[in-house]
GROMACS .gro file of C-alpha atoms in nm:
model
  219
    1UNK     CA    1   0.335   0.956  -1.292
    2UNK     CA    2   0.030   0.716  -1.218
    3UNK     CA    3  -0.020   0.445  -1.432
    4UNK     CA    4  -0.370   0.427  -1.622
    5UNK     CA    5  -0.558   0.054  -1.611
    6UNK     CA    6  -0.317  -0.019  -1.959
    7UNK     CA    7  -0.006   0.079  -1.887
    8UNK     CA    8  -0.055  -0.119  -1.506
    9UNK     CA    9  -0.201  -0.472  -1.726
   10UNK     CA   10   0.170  -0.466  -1.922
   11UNK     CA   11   0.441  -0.340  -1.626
   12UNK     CA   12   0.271  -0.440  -1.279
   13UNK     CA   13  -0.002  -0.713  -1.301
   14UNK     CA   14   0.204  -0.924  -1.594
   15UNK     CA   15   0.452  -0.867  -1.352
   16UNK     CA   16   0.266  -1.026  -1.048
   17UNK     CA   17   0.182  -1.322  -1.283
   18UNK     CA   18   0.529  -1.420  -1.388
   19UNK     CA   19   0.605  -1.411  -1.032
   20UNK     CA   20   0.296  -1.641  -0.954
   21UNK     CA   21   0.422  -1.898  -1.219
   22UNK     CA   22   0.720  -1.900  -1.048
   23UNK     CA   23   0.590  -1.953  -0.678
   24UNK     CA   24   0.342  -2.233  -0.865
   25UNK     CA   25   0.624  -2.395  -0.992
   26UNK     CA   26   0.808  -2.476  -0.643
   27UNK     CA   27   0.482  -2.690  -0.548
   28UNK     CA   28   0.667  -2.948  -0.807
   29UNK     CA   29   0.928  -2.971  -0.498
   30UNK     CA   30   0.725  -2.856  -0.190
   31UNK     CA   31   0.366  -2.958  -0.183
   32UNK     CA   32   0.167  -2.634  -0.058
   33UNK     CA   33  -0.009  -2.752   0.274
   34UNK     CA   34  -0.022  -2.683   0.646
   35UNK     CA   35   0.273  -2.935   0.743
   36UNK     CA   36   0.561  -2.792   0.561
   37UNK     CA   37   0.502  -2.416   0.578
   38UNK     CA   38   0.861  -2.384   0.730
   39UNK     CA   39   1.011  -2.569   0.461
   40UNK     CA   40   1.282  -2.302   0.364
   41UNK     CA   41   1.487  -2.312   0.042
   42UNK     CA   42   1.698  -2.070  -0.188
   43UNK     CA   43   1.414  -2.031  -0.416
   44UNK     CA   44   1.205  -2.002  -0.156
   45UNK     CA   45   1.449  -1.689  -0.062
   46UNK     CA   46   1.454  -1.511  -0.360
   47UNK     CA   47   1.099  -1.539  -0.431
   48UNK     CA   48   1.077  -1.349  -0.073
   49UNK     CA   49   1.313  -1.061  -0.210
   50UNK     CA   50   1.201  -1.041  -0.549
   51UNK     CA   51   0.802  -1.074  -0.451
   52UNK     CA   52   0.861  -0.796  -0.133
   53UNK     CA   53   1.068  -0.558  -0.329
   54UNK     CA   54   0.788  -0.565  -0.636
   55UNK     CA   55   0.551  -0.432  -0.322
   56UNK     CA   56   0.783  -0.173  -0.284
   57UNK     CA   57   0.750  -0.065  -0.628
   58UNK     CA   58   0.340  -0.124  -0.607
   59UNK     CA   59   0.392   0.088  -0.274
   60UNK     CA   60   0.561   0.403  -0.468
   61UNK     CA   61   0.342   0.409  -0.798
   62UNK     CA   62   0.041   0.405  -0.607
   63UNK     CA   63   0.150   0.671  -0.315
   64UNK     CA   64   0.367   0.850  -0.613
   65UNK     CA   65   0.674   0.865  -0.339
   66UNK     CA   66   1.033   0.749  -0.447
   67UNK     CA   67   1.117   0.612  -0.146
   68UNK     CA   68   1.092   0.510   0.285
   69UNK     CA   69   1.007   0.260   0.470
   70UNK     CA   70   0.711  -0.009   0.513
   71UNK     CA   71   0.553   0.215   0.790
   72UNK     CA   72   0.569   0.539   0.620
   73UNK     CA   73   0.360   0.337   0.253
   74UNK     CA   74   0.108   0.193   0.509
   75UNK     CA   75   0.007   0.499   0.718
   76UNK     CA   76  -0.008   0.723   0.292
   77UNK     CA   77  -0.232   0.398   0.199
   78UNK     CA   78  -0.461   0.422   0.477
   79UNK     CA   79  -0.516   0.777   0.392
   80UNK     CA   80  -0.696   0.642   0.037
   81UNK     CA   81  -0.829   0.317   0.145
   82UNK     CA   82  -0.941   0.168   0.479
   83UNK     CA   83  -0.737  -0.094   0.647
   84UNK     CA   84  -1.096  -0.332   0.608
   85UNK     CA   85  -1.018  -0.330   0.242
   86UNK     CA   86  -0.669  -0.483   0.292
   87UNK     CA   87  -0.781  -0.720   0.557
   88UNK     CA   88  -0.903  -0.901   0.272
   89UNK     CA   89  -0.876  -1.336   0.266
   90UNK     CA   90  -0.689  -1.504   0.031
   91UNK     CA   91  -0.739  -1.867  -0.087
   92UNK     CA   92  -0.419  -2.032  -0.221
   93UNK     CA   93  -0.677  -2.274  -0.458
   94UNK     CA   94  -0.399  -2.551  -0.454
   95UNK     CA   95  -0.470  -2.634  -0.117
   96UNK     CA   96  -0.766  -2.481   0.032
   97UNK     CA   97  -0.559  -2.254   0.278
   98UNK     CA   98  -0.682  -1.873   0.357
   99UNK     CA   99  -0.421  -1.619   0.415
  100UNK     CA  100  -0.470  -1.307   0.545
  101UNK     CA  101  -0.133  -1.097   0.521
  102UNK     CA  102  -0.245  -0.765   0.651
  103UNK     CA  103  -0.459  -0.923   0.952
  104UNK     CA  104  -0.237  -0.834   1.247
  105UNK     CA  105  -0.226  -0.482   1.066
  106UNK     CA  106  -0.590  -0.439   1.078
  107UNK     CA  107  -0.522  -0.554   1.503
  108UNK     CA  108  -0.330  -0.276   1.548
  109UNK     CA  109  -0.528  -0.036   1.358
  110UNK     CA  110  -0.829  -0.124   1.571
  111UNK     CA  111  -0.608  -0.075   1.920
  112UNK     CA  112  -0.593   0.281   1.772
  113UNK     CA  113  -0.918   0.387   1.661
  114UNK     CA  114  -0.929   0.715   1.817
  115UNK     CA  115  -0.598   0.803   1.807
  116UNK     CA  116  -0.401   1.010   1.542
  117UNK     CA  117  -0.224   0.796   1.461
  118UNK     CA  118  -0.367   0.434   1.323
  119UNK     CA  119  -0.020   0.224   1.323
  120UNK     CA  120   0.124   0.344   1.646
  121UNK     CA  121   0.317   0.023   1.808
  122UNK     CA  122   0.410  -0.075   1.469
  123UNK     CA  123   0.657  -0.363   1.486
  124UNK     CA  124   0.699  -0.537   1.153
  125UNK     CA  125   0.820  -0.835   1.365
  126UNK     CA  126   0.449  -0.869   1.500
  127UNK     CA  127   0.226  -0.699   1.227
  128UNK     CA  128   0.417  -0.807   0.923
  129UNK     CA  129   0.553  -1.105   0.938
  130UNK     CA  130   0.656  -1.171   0.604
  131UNK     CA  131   0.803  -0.854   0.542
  132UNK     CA  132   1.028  -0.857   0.866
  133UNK     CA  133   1.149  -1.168   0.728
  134UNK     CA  134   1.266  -1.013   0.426
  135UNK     CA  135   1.402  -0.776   0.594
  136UNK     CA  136   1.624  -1.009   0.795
  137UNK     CA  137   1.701  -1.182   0.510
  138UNK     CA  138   1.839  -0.950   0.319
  139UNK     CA  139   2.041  -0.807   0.608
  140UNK     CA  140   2.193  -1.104   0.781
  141UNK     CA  141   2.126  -1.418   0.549
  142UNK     CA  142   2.268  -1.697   0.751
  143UNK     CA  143   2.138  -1.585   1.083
  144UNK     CA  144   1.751  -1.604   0.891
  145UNK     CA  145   1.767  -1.867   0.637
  146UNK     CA  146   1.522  -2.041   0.756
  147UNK     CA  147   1.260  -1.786   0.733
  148UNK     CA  148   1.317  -1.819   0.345
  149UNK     CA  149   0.977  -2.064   0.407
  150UNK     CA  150   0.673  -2.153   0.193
  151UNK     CA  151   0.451  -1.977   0.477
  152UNK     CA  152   0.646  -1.603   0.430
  153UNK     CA  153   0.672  -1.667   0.028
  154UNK     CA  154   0.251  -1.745  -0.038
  155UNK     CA  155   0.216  -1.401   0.234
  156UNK     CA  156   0.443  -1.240   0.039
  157UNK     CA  157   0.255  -1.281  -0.277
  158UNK     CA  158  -0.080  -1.264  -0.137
  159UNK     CA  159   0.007  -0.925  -0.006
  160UNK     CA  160   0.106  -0.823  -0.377
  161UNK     CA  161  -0.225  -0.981  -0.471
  162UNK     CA  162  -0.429  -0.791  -0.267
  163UNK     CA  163  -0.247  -0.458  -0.326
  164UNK     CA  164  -0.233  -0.456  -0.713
  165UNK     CA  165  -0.639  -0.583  -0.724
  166UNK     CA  166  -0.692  -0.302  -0.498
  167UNK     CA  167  -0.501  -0.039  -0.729
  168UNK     CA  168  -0.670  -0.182  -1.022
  169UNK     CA  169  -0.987  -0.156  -0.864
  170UNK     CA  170  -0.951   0.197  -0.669
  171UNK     CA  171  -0.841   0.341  -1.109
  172UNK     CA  172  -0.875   0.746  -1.093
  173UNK     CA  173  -1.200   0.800  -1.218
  174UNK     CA  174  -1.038   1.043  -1.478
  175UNK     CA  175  -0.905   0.706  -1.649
  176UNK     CA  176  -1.070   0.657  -1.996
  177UNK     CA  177  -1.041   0.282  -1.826
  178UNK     CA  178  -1.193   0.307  -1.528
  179UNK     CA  179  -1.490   0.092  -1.582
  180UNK     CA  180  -1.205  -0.167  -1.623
  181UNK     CA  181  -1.151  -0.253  -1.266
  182UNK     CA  182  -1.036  -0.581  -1.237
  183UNK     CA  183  -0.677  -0.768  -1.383
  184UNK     CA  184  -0.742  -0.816  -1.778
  185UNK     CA  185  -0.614  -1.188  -1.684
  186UNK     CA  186  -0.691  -1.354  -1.357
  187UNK     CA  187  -0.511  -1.530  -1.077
  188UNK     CA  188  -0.425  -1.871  -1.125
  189UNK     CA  189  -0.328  -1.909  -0.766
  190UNK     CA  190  -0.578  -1.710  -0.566
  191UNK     CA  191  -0.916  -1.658  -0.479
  192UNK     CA  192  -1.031  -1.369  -0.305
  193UNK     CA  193  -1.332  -1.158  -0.221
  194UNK     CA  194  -1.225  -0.838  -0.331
  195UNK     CA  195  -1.548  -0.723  -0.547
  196UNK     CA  196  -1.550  -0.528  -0.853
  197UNK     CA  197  -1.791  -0.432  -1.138
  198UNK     CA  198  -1.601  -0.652  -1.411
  199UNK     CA  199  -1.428  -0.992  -1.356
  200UNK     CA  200  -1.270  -1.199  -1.543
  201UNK     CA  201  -1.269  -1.563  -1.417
  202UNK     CA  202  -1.055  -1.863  -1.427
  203UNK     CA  203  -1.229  -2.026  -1.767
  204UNK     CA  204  -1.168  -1.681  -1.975
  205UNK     CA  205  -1.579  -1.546  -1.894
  206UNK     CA  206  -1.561  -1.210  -1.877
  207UNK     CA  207  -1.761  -0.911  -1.857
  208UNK     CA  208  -1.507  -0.702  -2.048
  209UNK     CA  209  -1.545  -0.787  -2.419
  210UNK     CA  210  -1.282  -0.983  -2.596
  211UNK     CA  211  -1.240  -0.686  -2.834
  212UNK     CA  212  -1.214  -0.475  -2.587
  213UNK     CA  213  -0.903  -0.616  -2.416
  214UNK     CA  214  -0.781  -0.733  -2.761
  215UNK     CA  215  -0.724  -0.353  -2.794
  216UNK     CA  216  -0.552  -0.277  -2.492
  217UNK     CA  217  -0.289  -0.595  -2.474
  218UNK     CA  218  -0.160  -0.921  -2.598
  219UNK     CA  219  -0.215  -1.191  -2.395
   0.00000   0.00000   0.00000
């Protein structure tokens, strides 16, 4: 069953924030800038699993599957929304640095325009990064430790980012919430240029009234 816009606020995007807090919190240890992307750690490594197996979960209440693989939630995603609208940019506002953690996706879906198939050549190794290092990691731990790194763990998230705004914003229409299409609580660690009707910012202004969401959740 689909979640509506309520039901996805408590159990998916409070979710994505606890695991932002947590991410946030290394920059105490590991200062989030272009020099120490490769810094690898153990929290660094179970951020990785815990953020890329959350996307799995995103993956399957969105596509209403149970299970496979990273290839077979792309190619049902791109049948409901274009690869331009995950190609989105990410700023991680802590340092000023855009990610783009579907970019070498929206490569490949390009190569194959007019072809049946829009991911053929997939190779998570070349097109997902991130994920192909959580993949590794959770097969052979020693052998990829070191791709446990600040650089897999912010394109990690920002890939969780962009999917959970996008399945907040892309709400059946049938919801009695579908006007709501943004998070009832924003990103603390991302900006983005995902557009939507309603927004909440940073300072608390929103164009959702308070009593509206004072309804619908505690904060």
């Amino acid at each position: 069953m689909k979640a509506n816009w309520e039901d996805y606020q408590v159990y998916f995007w409070k979710k994505y924030l606890y695991l932002e807090e947590k991410v946030m919190d290394t920059e105490k240890f590991v200062t989030f800038c272009r020099s120490n992307r490769q810094t690898y750690s153990n929290a660094f490594e179970e951020l990785l699993v815990v953020i890329c197996t959350e996307i799995e979960t995103v993956f399957k209440e969105w596509l209403q599957i149970d299970k496979g693989s990273i290839i077979c939630f792309l190619k049902k995603l791109l049948n409901e929304i274009s690869v331009e609208e995950l190609n989105k940019i990410v700023i991680v506002k802590l340092c000023n640095i855009g990610l783009m953690p579907f970019n070498d996706l929206s490569y490949l879906v390009s190569v194959n325009m007019n072809k049946n198939d829009k991911l053929k050549g997939f190779d998570a190794s070349k097109h997902l990064k991130w994920w192909k290092a959580y993949n590794n990691i959770k097969h052979n731990k020693l052998e990829y430790k070191e791709q446990a790194n600040l650089e897999n763990v912010l394109n990690a998230l920002a890939a969780l980012f962009i999917l959970e705004s996008l399945r907040i914003k892309n709400m059946d229409n049938a919801d009695s919430n579908d006007a709501f299409d943004c998070p009832y609580k924003p990103s603390q660690l991302f900006d983005s240029n995902i557009e939507t009707k309603r927004y909440i910012d940073s300072a608390g202004n929103s164009s959702i009234p308070d009593e509206e969401i004072k309804k619908i959740l505690c904060d």
